[in-house]
GROMACS .gro file of C-alpha atoms in nm:
model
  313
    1UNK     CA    1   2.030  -5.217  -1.203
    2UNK     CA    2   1.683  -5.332  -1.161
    3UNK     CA    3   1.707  -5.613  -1.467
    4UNK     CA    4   2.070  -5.722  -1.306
    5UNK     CA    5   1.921  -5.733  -0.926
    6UNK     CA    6   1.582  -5.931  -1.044
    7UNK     CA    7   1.766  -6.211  -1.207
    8UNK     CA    8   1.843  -6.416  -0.861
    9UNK     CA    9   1.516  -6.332  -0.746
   10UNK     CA   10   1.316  -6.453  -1.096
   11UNK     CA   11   1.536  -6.726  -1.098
   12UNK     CA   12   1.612  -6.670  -1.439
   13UNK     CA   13   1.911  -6.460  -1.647
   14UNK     CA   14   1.578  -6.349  -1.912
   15UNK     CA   15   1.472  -6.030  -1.761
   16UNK     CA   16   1.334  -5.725  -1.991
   17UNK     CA   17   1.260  -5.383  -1.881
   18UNK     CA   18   1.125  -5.137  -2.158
   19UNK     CA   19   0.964  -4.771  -2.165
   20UNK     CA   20   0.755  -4.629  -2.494
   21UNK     CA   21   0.693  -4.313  -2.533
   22UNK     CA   22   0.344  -4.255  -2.643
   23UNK     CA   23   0.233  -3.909  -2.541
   24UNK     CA   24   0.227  -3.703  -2.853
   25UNK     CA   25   0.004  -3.974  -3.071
   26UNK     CA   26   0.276  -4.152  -3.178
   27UNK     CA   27   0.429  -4.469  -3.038
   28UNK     CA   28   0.806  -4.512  -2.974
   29UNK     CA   29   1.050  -4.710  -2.780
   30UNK     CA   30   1.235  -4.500  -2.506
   31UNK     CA   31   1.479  -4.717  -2.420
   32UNK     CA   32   1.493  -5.108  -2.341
   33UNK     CA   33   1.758  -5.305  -2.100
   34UNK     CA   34   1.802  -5.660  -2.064
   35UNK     CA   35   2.056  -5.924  -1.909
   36UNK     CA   36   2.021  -6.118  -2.198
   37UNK     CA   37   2.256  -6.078  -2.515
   38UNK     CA   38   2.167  -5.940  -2.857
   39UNK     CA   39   2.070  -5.630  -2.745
   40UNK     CA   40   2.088  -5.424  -3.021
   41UNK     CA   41   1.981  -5.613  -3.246
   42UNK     CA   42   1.668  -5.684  -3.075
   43UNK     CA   43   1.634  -5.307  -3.005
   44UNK     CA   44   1.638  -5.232  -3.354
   45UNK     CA   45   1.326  -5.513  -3.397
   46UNK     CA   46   1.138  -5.373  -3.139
   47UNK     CA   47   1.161  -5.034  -3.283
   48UNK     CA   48   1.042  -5.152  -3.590
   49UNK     CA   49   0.771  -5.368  -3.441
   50UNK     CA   50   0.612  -5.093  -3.212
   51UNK     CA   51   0.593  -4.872  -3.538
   52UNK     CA   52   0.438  -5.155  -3.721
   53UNK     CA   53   0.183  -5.247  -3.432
   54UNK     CA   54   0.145  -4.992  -3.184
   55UNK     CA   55  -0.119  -5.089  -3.049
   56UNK     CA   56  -0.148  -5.474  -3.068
   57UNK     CA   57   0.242  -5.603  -3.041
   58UNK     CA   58   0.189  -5.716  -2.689
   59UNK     CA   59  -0.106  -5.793  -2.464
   60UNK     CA   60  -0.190  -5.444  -2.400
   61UNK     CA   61  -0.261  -5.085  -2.527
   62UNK     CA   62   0.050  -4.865  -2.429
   63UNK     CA   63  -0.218  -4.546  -2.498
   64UNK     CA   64  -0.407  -4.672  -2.250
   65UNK     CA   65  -0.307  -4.978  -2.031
   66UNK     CA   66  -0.612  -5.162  -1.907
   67UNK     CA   67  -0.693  -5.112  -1.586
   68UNK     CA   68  -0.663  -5.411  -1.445
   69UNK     CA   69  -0.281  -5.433  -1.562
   70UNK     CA   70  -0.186  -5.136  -1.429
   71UNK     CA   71   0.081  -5.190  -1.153
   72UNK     CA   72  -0.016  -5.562  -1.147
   73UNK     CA   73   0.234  -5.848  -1.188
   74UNK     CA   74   0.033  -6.134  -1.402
   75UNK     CA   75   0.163  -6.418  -1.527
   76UNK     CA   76   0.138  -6.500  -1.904
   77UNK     CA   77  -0.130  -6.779  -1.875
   78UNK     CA   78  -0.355  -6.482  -1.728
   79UNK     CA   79  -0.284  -6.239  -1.988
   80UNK     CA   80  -0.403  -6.505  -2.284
   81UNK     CA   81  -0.665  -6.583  -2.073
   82UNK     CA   82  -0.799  -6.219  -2.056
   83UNK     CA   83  -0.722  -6.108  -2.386
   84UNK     CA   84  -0.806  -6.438  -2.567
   85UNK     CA   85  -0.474  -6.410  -2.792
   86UNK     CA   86  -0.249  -6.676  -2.790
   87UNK     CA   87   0.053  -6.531  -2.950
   88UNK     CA   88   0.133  -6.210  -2.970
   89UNK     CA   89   0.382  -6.011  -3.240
   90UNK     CA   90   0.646  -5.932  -2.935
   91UNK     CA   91   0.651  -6.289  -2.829
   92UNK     CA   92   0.696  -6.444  -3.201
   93UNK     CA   93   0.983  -6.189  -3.157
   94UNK     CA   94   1.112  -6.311  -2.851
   95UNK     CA   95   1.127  -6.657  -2.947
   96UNK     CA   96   1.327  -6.562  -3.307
   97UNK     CA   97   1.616  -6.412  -3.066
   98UNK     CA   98   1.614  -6.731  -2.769
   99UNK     CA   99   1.389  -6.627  -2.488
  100UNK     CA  100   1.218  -6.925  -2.319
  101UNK     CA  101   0.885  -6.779  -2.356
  102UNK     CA  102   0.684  -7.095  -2.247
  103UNK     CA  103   0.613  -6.861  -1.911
  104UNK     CA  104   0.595  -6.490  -1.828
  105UNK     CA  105   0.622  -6.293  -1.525
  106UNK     CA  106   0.560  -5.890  -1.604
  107UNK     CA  107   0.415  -5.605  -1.476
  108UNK     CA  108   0.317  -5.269  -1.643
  109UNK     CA  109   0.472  -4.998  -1.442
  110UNK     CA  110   0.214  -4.689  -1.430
  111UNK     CA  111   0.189  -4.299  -1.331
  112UNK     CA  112  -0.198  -4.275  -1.337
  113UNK     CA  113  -0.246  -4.425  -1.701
  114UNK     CA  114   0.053  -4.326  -1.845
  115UNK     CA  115   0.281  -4.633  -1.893
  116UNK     CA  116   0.593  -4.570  -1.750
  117UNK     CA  117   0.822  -4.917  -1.830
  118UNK     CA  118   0.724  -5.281  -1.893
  119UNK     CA  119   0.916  -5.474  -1.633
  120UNK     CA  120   0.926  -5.886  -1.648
  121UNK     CA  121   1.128  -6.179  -1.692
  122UNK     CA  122   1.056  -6.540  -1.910
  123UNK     CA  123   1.153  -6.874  -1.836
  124UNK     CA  124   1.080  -7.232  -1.982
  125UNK     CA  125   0.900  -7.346  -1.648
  126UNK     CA  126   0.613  -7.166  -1.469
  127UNK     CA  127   0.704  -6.915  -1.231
  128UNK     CA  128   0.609  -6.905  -0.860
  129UNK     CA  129   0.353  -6.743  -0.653
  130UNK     CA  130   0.679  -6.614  -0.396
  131UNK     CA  131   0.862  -6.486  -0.722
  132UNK     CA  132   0.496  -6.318  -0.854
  133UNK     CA  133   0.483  -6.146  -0.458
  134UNK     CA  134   0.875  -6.061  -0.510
  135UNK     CA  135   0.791  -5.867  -0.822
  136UNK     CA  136   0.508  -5.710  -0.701
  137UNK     CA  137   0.695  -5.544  -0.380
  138UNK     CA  138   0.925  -5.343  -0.665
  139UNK     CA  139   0.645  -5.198  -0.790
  140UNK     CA  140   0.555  -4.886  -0.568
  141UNK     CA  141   0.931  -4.841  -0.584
  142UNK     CA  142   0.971  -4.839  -0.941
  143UNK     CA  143   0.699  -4.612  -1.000
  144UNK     CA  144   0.824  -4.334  -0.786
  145UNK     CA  145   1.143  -4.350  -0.950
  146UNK     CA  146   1.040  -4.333  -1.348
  147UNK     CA  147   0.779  -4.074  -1.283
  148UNK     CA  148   1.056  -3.890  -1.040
  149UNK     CA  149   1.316  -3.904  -1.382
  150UNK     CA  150   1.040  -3.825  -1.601
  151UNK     CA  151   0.966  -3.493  -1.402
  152UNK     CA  152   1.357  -3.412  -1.351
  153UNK     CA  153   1.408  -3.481  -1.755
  154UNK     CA  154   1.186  -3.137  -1.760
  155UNK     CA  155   1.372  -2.949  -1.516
  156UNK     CA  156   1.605  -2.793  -1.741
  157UNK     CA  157   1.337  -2.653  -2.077
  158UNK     CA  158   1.148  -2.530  -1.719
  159UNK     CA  159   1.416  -2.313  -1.604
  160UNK     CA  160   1.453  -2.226  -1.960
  161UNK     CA  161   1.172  -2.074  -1.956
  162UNK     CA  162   1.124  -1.927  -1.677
  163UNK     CA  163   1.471  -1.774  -1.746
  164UNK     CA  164   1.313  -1.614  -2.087
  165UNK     CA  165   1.016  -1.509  -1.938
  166UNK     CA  166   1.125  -1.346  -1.641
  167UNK     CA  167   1.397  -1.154  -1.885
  168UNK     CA  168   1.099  -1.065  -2.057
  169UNK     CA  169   0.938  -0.828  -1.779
  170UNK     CA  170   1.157  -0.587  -1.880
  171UNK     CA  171   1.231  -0.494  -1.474
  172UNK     CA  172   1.400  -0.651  -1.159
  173UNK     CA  173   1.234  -0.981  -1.121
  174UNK     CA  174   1.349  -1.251  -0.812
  175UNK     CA  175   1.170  -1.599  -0.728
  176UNK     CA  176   1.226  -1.667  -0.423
  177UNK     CA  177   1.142  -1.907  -0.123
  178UNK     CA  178   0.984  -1.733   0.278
  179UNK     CA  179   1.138  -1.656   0.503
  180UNK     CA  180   1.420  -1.481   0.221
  181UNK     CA  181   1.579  -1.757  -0.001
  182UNK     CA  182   1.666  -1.612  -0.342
  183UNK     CA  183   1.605  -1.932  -0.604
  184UNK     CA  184   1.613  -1.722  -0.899
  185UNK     CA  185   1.698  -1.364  -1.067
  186UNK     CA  186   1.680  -1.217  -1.392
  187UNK     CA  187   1.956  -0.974  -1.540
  188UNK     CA  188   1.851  -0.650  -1.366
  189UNK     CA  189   1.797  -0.823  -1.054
  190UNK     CA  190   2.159  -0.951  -1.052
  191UNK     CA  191   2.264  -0.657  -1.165
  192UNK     CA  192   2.090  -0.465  -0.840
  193UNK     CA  193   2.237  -0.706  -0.680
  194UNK     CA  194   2.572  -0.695  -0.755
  195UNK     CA  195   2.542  -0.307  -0.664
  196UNK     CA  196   2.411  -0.330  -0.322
  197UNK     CA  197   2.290  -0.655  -0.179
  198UNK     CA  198   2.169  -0.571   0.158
  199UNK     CA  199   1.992  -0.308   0.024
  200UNK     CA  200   1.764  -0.519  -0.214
  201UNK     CA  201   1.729  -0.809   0.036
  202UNK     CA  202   1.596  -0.500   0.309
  203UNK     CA  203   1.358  -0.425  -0.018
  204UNK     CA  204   1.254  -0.783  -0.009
  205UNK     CA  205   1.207  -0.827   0.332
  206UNK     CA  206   0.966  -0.549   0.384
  207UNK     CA  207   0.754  -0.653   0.099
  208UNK     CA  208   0.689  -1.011   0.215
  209UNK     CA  209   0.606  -0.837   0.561
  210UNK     CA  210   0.306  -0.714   0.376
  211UNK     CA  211   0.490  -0.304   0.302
  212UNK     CA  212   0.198  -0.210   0.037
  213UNK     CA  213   0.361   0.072  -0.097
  214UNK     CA  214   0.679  -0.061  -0.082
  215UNK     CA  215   0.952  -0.140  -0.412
  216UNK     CA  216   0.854  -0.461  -0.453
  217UNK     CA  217   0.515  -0.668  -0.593
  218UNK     CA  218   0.477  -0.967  -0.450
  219UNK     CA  219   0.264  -1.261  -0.607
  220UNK     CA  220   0.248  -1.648  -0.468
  221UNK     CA  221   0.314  -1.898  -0.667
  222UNK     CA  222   0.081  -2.175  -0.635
  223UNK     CA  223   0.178  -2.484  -0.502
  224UNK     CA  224   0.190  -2.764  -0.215
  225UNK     CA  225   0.391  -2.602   0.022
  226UNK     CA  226   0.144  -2.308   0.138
  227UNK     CA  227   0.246  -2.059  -0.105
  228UNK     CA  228   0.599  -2.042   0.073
  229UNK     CA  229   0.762  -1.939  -0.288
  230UNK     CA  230   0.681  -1.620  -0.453
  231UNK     CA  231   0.778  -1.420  -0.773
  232UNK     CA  232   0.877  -1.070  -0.674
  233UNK     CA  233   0.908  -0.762  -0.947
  234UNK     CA  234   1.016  -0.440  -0.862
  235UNK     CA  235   0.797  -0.149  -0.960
  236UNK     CA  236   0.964   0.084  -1.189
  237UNK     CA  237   1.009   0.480  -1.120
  238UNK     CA  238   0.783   0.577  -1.379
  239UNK     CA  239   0.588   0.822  -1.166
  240UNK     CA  240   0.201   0.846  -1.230
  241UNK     CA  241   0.025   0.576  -1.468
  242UNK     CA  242  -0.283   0.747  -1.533
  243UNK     CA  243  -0.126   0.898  -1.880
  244UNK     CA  244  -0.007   0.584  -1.947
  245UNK     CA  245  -0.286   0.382  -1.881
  246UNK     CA  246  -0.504   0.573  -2.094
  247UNK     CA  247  -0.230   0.526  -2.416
  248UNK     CA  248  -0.297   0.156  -2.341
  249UNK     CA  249  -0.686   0.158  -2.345
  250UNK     CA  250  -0.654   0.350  -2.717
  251UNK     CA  251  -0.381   0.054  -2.788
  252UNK     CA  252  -0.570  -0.299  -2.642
  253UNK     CA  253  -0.918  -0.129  -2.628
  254UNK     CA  254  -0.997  -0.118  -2.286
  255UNK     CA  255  -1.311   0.007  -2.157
  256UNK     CA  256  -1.324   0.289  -1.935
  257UNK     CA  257  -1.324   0.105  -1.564
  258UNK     CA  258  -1.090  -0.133  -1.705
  259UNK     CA  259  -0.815   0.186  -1.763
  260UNK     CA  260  -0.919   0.278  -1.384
  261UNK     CA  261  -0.832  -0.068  -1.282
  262UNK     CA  262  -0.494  -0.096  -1.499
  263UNK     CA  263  -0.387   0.243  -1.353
  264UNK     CA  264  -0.439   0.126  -1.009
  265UNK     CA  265  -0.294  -0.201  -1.040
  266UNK     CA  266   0.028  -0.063  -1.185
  267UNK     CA  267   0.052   0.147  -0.888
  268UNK     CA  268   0.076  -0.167  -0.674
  269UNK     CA  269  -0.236  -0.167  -0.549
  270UNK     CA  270  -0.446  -0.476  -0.425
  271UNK     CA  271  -0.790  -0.591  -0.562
  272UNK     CA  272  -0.986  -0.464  -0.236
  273UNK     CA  273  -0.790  -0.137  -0.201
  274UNK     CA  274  -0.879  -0.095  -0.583
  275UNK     CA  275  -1.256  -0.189  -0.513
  276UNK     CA  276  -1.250   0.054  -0.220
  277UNK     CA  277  -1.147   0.322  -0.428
  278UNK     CA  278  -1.390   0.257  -0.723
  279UNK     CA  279  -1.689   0.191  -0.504
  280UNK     CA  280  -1.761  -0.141  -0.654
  281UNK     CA  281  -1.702  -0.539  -0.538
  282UNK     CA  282  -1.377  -0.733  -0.473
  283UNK     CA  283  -1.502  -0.980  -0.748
  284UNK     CA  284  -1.585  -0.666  -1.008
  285UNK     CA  285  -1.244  -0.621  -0.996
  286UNK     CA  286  -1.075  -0.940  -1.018
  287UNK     CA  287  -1.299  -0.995  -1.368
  288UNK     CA  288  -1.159  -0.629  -1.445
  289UNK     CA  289  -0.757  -0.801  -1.362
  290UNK     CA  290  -0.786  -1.107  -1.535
  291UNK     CA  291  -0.968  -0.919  -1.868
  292UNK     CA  292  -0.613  -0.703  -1.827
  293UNK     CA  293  -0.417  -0.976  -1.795
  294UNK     CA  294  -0.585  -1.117  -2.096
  295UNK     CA  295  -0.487  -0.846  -2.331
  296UNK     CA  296  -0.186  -0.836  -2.202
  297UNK     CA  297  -0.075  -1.143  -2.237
  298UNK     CA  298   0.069  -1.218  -1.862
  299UNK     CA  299   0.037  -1.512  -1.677
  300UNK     CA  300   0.026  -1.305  -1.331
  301UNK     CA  301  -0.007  -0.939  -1.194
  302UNK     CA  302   0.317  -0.896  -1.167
  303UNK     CA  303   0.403  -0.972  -1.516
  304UNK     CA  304   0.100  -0.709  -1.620
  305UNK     CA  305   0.253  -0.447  -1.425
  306UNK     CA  306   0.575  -0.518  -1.595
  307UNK     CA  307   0.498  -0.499  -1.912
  308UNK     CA  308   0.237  -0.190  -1.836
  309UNK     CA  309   0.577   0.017  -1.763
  310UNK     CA  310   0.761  -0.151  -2.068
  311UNK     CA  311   0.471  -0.027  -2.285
  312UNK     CA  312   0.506   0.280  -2.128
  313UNK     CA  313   0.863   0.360  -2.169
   0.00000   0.00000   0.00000
């Protein structure tokens, strides 16, 4: 759309948008769209000239774009100036397939310095400062839209795994968003439920009031929106931990105030009820938690507690 919509405004039908992907040390094109013809052709020649010379095929480094070029529209009389090239592999390849490359008009489209597309258009006659200031009022708009459809392309493997790892706790698991919007359950979740709704969203309800004892562990997930979403497990009826926890110090080699700690935590208490009943410091017990969730492998308390009762049972 944007290559199609520029071509009145450029004043010219030669208008080339591009995106590499260079992230994982490699570089590669992404995709490339053009108004002009012969575009596969000249796909499969960019291809092979971005493998050839990934980092000199154009007036900039697409593992790093300068600077200077980020988000910039410059003309191509300012890039030879700057670089002190005065032809370039991509623009010997340009001219083989027909563009008027006499004059170029381009901008490097950038999240940060991560190169998102190369957006520009050629022409046999110098372009103008209205058509540069034209150009350079897409910019802001184009960015938010690549990085947006970079971020959604991830969507999916994230829910992925957070699907596997939530199945993973081995008990009732929900993400959900305050005041009581369920975004996300795992199978015994669902399956709860499926049995008796109310009942589990009463469950809910009184946990995010702040019910200590209650079915429920709640942990915030960070983010931008003041901790508004949450991951909520439900404590298994396993009764007392204490014989359990001390099977788990023999099996990850826990010390002795660590087992106190793990015992406590998996009976859903909080780091300053747990430093209350130890007779030690908030911070004590925190480096005790994070040790625990260390060993075992969690990425949060509830996720420790979880797998402290699959361990167990």
């Amino acid at each position: 759309m944007v290559t199609r919509e520029l071509v009145p405004i450029l004043g010219t039908d030669q208008v080339v948008a591009y995106g590499l992907d260079s992230e994982d040390g490699s570089c590669q094109l992404a995709f490339l769209k053009s108004t002009y013809g012969g575009i596969p052709e000249l796909k499969r020649q960019v291809v092979s000239l971005v493998e050839q010379w990934p980092n000199t095929f154009g007036y900039y480094d697409p593992y790093s774009p300068p600077a200077r070029q980020r988000n910039a529209v410059v003309t191509l009389q300012e890039l030879r100036s700057r670089s002190g090239a005065s032809v370039t592999p991509m623009q010997r390849l340009l001219d083989g397939f027909g563009f008027a490359t006499r004059d170029q008009l381009r901008v490097l489209v950038c999240d940060g310095s991560r190169l998102l597309a190369w957006v520009g258009a050629l022409r046999g006659h110098p372009f103008r400062e209205d058509e540069r200031r034209a150009l350079q009022a897409l910019v802001r708009p184009l960015q938010r839209r690549l990085a947006l459809e970079q971020r959604l392309e991830a969507v999916p493997w994230a829910l992925a795994a957070l699907e596997a790892t939530l199945d993973d706790l081995g008990a009732a698991a929900v993400v959900l968003r305050r005041p009581l919007r369920l975004l996300h359950c795992n199978a015994p979740a669902r399956a709860m439920l499926h049995r008796d709704r109310a009942a589990v969203t009463a469950e809910l309800r009184a946990a995010l009031d702040g019910e200590v004892n209650g079915d429920w562990i709640i942990t915030p997930l960070r983010g931008g929106d003041g901790s508004r979403h949450v991951l909520a497990v439900r404590r298994r009826p396993h009764g007392d931990p204490s014989a359990p926890a001390t099977a788990a110090a023999r099996r990850y080699g826990l010390t002795a105030r660590q087992t106190q700690v793990l015992a406590l935590v998996a009976r859903g208490q909080c780091n300053k009820e747990i430093a209350a009943a130890l007779a030690c410091s908030v911070s004590a017990v925190e480096q005790h938690v994070s040790a625990l969730l260390r060993r075992y492998d969690a990425g949060c308390r509830a996720q420790l507690v979880a797998r402290f009762w699959v361990d167990a049972g």
